[in-house]
Coordinates of C-alpha atoms in Angstrom, one line a residue:
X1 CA 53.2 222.3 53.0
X2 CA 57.0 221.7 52.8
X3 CA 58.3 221.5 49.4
X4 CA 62.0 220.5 50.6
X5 CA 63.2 216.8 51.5
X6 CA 59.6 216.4 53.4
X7 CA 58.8 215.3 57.0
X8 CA 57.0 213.3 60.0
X9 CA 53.6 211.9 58.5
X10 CA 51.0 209.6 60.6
X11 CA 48.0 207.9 59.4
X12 CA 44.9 207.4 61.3
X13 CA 42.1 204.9 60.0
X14 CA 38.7 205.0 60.9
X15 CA 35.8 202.3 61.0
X16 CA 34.2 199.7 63.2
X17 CA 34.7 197.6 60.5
X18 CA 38.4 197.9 60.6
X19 CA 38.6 196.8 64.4
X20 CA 36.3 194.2 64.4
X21 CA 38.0 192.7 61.5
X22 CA 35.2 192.3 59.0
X23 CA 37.1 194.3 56.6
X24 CA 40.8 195.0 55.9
X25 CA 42.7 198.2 55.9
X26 CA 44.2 198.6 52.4
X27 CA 44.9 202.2 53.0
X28 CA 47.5 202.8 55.4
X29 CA 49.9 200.0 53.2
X30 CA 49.8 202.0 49.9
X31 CA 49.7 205.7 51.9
X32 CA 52.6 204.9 53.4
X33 CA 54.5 203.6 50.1
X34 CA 53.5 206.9 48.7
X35 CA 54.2 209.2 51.0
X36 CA 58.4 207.3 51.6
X37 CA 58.4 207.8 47.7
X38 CA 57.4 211.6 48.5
X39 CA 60.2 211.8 51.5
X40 CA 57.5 211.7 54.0
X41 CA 57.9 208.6 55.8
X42 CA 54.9 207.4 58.0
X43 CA 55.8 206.8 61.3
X44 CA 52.6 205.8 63.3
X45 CA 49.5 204.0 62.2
X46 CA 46.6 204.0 63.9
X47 CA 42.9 202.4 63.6
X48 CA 40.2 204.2 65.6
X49 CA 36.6 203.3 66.4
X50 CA 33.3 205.8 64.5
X51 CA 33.6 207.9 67.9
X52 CA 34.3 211.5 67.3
X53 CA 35.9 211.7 71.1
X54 CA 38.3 208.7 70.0
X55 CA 39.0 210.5 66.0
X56 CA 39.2 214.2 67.8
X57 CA 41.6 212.3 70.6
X58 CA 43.6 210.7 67.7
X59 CA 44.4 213.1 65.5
X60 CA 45.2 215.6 68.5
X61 CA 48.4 213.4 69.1
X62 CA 49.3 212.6 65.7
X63 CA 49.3 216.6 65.0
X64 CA 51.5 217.0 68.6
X65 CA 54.0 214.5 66.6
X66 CA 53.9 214.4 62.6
X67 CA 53.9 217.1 60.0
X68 CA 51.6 215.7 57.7
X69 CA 47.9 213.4 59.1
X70 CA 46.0 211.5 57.1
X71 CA 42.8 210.2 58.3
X72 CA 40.8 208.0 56.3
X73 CA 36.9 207.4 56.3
X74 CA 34.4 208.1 58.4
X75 CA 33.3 211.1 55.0
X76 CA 29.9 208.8 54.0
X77 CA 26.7 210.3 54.8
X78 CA 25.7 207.9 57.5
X79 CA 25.2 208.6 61.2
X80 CA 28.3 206.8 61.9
X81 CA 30.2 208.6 59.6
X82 CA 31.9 211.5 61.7
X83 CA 35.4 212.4 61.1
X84 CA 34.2 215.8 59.7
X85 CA 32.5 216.5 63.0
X86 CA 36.3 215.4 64.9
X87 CA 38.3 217.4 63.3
X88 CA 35.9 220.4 63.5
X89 CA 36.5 219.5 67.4
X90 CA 40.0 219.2 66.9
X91 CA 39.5 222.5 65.0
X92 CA 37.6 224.7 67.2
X93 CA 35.3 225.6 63.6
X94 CA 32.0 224.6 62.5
X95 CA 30.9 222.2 60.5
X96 CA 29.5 223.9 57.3
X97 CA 26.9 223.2 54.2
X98 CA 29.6 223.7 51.4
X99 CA 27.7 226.0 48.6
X100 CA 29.5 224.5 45.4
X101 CA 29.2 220.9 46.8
X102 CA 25.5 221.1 47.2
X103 CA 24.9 222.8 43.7
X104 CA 26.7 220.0 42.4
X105 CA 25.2 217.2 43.9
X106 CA 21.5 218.8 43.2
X107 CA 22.5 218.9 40.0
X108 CA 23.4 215.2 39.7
X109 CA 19.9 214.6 41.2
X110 CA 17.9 216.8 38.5
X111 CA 14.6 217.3 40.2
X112 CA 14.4 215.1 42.8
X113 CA 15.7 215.9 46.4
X114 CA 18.9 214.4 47.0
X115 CA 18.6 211.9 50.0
X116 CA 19.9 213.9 53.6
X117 CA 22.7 211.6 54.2
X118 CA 24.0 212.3 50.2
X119 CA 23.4 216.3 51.3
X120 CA 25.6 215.5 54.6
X121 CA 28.3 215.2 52.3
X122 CA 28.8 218.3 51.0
X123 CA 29.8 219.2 55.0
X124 CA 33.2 220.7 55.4
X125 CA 35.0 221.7 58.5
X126 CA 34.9 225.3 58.2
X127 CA 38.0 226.8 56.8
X128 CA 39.1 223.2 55.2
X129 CA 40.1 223.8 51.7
X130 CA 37.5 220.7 49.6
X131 CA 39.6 218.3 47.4
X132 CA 37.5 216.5 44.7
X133 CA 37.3 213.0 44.5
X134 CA 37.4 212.1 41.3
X135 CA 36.4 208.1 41.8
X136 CA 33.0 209.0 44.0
X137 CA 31.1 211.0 46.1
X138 CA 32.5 212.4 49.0
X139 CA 35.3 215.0 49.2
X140 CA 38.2 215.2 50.8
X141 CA 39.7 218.1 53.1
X142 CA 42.6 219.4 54.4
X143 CA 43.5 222.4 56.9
X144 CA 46.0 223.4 58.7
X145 CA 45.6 222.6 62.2
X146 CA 48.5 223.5 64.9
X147 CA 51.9 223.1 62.9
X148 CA 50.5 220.3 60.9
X149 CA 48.6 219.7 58.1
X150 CA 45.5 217.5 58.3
X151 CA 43.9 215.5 55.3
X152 CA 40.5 213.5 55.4
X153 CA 40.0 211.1 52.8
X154 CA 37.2 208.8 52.3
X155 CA 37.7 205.3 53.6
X156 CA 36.9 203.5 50.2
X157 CA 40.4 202.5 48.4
X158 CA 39.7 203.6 45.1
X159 CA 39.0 206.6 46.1
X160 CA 42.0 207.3 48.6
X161 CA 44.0 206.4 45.4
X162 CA 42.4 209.6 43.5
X163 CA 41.9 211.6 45.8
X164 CA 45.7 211.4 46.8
X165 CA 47.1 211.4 43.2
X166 CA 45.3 214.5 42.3
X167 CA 45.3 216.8 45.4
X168 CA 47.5 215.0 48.3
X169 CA 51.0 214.1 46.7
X170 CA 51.1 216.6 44.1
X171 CA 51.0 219.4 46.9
X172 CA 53.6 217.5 48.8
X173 CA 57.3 218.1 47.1
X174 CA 59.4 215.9 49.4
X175 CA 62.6 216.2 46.9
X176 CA 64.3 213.2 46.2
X177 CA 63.8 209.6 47.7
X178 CA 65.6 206.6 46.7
X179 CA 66.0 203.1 47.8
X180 CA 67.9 200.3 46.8
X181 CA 67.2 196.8 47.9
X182 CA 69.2 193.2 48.4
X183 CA 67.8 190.2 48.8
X184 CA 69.1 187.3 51.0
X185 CA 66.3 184.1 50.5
X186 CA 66.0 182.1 53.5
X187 CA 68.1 184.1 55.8
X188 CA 68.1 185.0 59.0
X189 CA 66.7 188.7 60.0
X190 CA 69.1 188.6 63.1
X191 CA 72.2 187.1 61.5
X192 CA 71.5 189.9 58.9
X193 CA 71.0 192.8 61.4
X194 CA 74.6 191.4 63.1
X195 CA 76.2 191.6 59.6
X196 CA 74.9 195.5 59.0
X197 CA 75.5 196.3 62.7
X198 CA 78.9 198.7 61.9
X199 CA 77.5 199.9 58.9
X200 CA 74.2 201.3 60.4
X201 CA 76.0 202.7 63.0
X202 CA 78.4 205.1 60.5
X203 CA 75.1 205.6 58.2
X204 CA 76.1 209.5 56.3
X205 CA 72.8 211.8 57.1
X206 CA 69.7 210.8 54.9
X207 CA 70.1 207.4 54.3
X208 CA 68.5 205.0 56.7
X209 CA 68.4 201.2 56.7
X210 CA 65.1 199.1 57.3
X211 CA 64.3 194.9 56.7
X212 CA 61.2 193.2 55.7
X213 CA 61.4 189.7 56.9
X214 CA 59.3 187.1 55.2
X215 CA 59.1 183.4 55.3
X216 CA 61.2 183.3 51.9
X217 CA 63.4 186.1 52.9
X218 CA 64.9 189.1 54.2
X219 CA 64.9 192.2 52.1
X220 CA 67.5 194.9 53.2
X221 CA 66.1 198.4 52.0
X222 CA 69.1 201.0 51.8
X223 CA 67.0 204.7 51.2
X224 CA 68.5 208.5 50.2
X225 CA 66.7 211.4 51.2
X226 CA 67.5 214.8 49.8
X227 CA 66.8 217.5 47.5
X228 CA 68.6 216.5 44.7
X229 CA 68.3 212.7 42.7
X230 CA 71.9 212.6 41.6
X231 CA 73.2 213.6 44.7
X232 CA 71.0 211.2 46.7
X233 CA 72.2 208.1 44.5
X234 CA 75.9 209.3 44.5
X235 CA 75.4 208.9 48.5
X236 CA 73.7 205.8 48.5
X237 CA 75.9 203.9 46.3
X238 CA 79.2 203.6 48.5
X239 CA 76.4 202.4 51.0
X240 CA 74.9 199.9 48.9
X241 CA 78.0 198.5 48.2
X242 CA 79.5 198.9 51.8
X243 CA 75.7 196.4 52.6
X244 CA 76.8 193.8 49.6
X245 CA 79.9 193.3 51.0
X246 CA 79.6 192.8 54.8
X247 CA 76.8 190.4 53.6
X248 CA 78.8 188.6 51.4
X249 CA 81.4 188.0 53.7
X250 CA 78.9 186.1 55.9
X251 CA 78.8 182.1 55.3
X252 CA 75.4 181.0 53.9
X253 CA 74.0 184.1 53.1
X254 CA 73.1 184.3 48.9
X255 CA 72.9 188.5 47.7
X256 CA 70.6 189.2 45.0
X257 CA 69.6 192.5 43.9
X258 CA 66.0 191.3 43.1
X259 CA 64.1 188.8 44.7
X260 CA 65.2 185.4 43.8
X261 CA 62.8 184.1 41.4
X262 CA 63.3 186.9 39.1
X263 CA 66.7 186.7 39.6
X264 CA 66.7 183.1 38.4
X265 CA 64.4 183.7 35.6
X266 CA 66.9 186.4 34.4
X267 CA 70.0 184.5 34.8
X268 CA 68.2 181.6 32.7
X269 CA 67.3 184.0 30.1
X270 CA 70.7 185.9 29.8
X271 CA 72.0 182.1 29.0
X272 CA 68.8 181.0 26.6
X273 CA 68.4 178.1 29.0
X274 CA 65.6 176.4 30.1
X275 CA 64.5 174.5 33.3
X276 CA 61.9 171.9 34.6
X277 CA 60.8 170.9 37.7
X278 CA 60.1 167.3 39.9
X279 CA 58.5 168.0 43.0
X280 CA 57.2 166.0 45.7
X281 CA 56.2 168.0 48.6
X282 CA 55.9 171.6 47.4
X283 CA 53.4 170.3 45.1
X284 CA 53.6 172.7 42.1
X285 CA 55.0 175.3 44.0
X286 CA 58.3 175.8 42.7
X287 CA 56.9 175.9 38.8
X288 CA 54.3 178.3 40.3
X289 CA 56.7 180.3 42.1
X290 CA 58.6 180.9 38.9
X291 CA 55.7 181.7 36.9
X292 CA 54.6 184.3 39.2
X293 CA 57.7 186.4 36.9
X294 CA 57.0 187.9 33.9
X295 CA 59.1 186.4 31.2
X296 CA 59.1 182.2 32.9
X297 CA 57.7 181.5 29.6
X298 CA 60.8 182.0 27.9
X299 CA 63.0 179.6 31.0
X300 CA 60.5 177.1 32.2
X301 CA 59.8 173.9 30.2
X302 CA 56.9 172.8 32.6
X303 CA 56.9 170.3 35.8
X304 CA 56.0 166.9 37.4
X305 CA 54.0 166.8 40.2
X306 CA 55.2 163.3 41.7
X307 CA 53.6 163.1 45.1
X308 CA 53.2 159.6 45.4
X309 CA 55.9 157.1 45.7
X310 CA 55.4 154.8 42.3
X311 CA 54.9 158.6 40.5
X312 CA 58.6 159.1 41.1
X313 CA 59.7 155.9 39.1
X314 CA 56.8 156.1 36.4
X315 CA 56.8 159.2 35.5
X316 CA 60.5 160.6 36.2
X317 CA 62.4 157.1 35.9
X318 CA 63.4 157.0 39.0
X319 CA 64.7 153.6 39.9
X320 CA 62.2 151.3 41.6
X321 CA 64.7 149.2 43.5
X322 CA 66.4 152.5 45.3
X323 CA 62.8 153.7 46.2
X324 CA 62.1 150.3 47.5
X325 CA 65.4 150.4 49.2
X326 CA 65.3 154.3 50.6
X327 CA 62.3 155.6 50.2
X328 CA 61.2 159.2 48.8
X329 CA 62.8 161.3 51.0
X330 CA 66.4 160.5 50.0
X331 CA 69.3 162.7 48.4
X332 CA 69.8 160.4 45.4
X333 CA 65.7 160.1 44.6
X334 CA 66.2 163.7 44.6
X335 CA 69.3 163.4 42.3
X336 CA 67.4 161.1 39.9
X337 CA 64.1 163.1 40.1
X338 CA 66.0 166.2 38.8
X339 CA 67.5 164.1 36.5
X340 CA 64.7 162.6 35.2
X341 CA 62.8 165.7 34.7
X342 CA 65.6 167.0 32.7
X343 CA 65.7 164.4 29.9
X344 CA 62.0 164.0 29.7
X345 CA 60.8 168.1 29.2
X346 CA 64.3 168.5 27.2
X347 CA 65.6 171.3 29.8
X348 CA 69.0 172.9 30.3
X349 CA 68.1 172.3 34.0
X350 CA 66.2 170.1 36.1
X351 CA 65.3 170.6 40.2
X352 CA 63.7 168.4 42.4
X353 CA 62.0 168.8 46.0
X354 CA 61.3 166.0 48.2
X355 CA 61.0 165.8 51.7
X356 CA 58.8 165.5 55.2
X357 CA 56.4 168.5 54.7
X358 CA 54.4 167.2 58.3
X359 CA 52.3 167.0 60.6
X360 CA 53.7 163.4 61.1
X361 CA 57.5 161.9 60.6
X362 CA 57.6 159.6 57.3
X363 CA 59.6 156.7 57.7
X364 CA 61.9 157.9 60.4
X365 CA 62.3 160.8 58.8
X366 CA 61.3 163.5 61.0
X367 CA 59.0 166.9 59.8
X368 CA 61.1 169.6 57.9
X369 CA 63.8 167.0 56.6
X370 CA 64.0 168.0 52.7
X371 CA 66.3 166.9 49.4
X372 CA 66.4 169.3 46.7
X373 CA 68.5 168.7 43.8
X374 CA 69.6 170.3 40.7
X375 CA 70.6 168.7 37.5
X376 CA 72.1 169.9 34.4
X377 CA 75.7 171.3 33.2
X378 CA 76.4 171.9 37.0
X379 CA 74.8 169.1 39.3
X380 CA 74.2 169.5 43.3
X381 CA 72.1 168.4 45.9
X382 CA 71.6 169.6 49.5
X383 CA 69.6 168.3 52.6
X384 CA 68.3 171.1 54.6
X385 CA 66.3 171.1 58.0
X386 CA 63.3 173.3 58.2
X387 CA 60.8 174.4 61.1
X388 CA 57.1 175.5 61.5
X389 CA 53.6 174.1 60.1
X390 CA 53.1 172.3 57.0
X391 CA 52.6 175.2 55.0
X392 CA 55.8 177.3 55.9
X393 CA 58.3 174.3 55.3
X394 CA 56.8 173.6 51.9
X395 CA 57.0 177.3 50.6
X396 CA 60.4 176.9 52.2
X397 CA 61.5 174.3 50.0
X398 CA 60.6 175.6 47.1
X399 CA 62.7 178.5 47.8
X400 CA 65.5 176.4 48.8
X401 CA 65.4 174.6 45.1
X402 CA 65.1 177.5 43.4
X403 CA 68.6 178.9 45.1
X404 CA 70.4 176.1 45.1
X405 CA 69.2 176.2 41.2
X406 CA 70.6 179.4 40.7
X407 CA 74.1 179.3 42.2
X408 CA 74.2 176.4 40.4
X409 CA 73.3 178.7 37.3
X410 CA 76.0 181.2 38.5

């Protein structure tokens, strides 16, 4: 196997149980975050049913395309449990009673006879070279089969985990991988891919741009392939910096080089400021959203939940007569929530959320309308529109407190 800058890997999964959706694949995810780190990115995924035919027929066309194959489960020692008997197909070799394996597990068994699916496996494909699994039962394999290299591991994550640390990625090499990230909450993946558009196209060789787009944000990844780590960085930095700045140079968009509540949490602590939080409808969510960071005990005071209307003016102050007059969803209830959560938790900072989470308008205020607020040695407040189910416009808002917190911080 290539000890150089690595190559093409693919992943195949196997089990009914993955197909039907009784149980999620947890394999394939941290595989392929191990093998990038290696330099052997995965390129296909696939789930296949307990059917040798269908295994045998998969991992003939991910050895036609990748370097590297991964299968995973279909080892146990039941009758659906035949990945050993595929790749023997895939093969042309037997399937084989492994000597070692079978002294071993007779031994675990003292005198008793060792039940015949435990004894089915100690089966190898013939010629496979056994990997031990340190966290269970059945082995691993690998063999080379065509130009590739094929590896089963058992389906059971734990075991996937040490199987790979101590035979798979050791064997690998790969040289050097490195990727740098920035982080743009509540953009827009398009408006983002527009912004990198020139830069992709006058990428140097080995570096490679990817996004992960989630409801809070998108995450440009900027990775180096090559032999050598010092040389990899000294080619991705120009890039990384190239990234920031056509980014920058876009209205609206916020660059962070972590995601933004760590970022806040260690802009707050770089100051020795603290913070507290009034929120309406995120509901906790921006306090839990910055406690999720190591270190928020150090930044965050605490927060009030003030869902209901009278909440607002009994616990944070706000006035009675401008909630009587407005309502909750206003920009200066917001103003005076933040406000009122500063003075009372004794915070640097205070931020407010309030708003039209849905299904239904509030007081002619349609779904998605929501005031945050930040007060403290720099005061602002912004009214944003949001889309989507109940759920996505509250996470949203607490995002959108939390940033407008932090440039407020900056």
């Amino acid at each position: 196997m290539s000890a150089g800058p690595g190559g093409r890997a693919e992943v195949v999964c196997v089990g009914d149980e993955l197909l039907s959706g009784r149980v999620a694949d947890l394999n394939a995810a941290w595989l392929g975050a191990r093998l990038a780190e290696r330099g052997w990115p995965v390129r296909r995924v696939v789930m296949v049913a307990d059917d040798v035919e269908v295994i045998a027929a998969a991992v003939t066309d991910a050895v036609g395309r990748a370097e590297l194959v991964v299968v995973t489960g279909g080892l146990g020692g039941t009758s659906d449990d035949v990945t050993r008997a595929a790749l023997a197909q895939v093969a042309g070799a037997a399937v084989v009673r492994d000597a070692a394996l079978e002294a071993a597990l007779r031994a675990r068994y003292r005198d008793a006879e060792p039940p015949v699916g435990a004894l089915t496996m100690c089966d190898v494909v013939q010629g496979a070279e056994v990997l031990a699994n340190p966290a269970g039962t059945a082995p691993g394999q690998r063999m080379g089969v065509g130009g590739a290299t094929v590896v089963l591991l058992p389906g059971v994550p734990r075991e996937v985990v040490a199987i790979a640390e101590s035979a798979l990625l050791p064997a690998l090499g790969g040289g050097a991988v490195v990727t740098r990230s920035l982080h743009l909450p509540l953009a827009d993946e398009a408006r983002v891919g527009d912004a990198l558009a020139a830069l992709e196209r006058s990428l140097p060789a080995g570096v490679r741009v990817g996004y992960l787009a989630a409801a809070s944000e998108v995450e440009v990844r900027l990775t180096g392939r090559g032999a050598d780590r010092a040389a990899v960085e000294a080619l991705l930095e120009p890039v990384v910096s190239a990234a920031r700045g056509a980014l920058e140079r876009v209205e609206g968009l916020l660059v962070l080089d972590a995601p933004l509540p760590a970022s806040l949490v260690q802009a707050l602590t770089g100051l020795g400021q603290t913070m507290a939080c009034a929120e309406s409808l995120t509901g906790g969510l921006v306090a839990a959203t910055v406690v999720d960071v190591p270190g928020a005990s150090a930044v965050l005071r605490g927060g009030v939940v003030s869902y209901a209307t009278d909440v607002k003016a009994s616990a944070l102050g706000v006035p009675a007569d401008l909630l009587a007059e407005r309502g909750a969803v206003d920009p200066d209830v917001a103003r005076a929530m933040a406000a009122g959560v500063r003075s009372r938790l004794g915070a640097d900072w205070g931020v407010s959320t309030t708003g039209v989470a849905g299904p239904d308008p509030q007081d002619g205020h349609p779904v998605g309308e929501v005031h945050v607020a930040v007060d403290g040695p720099r005061s602002a407040s912004r009214v944003i529109a949001l889309r989507g189910g109940r759920e996505r416009i509250r996470h949203q808002a607490a995002v959108a407190a939390l940033r407008l917190l932090l440039e407020c911080v900056h």
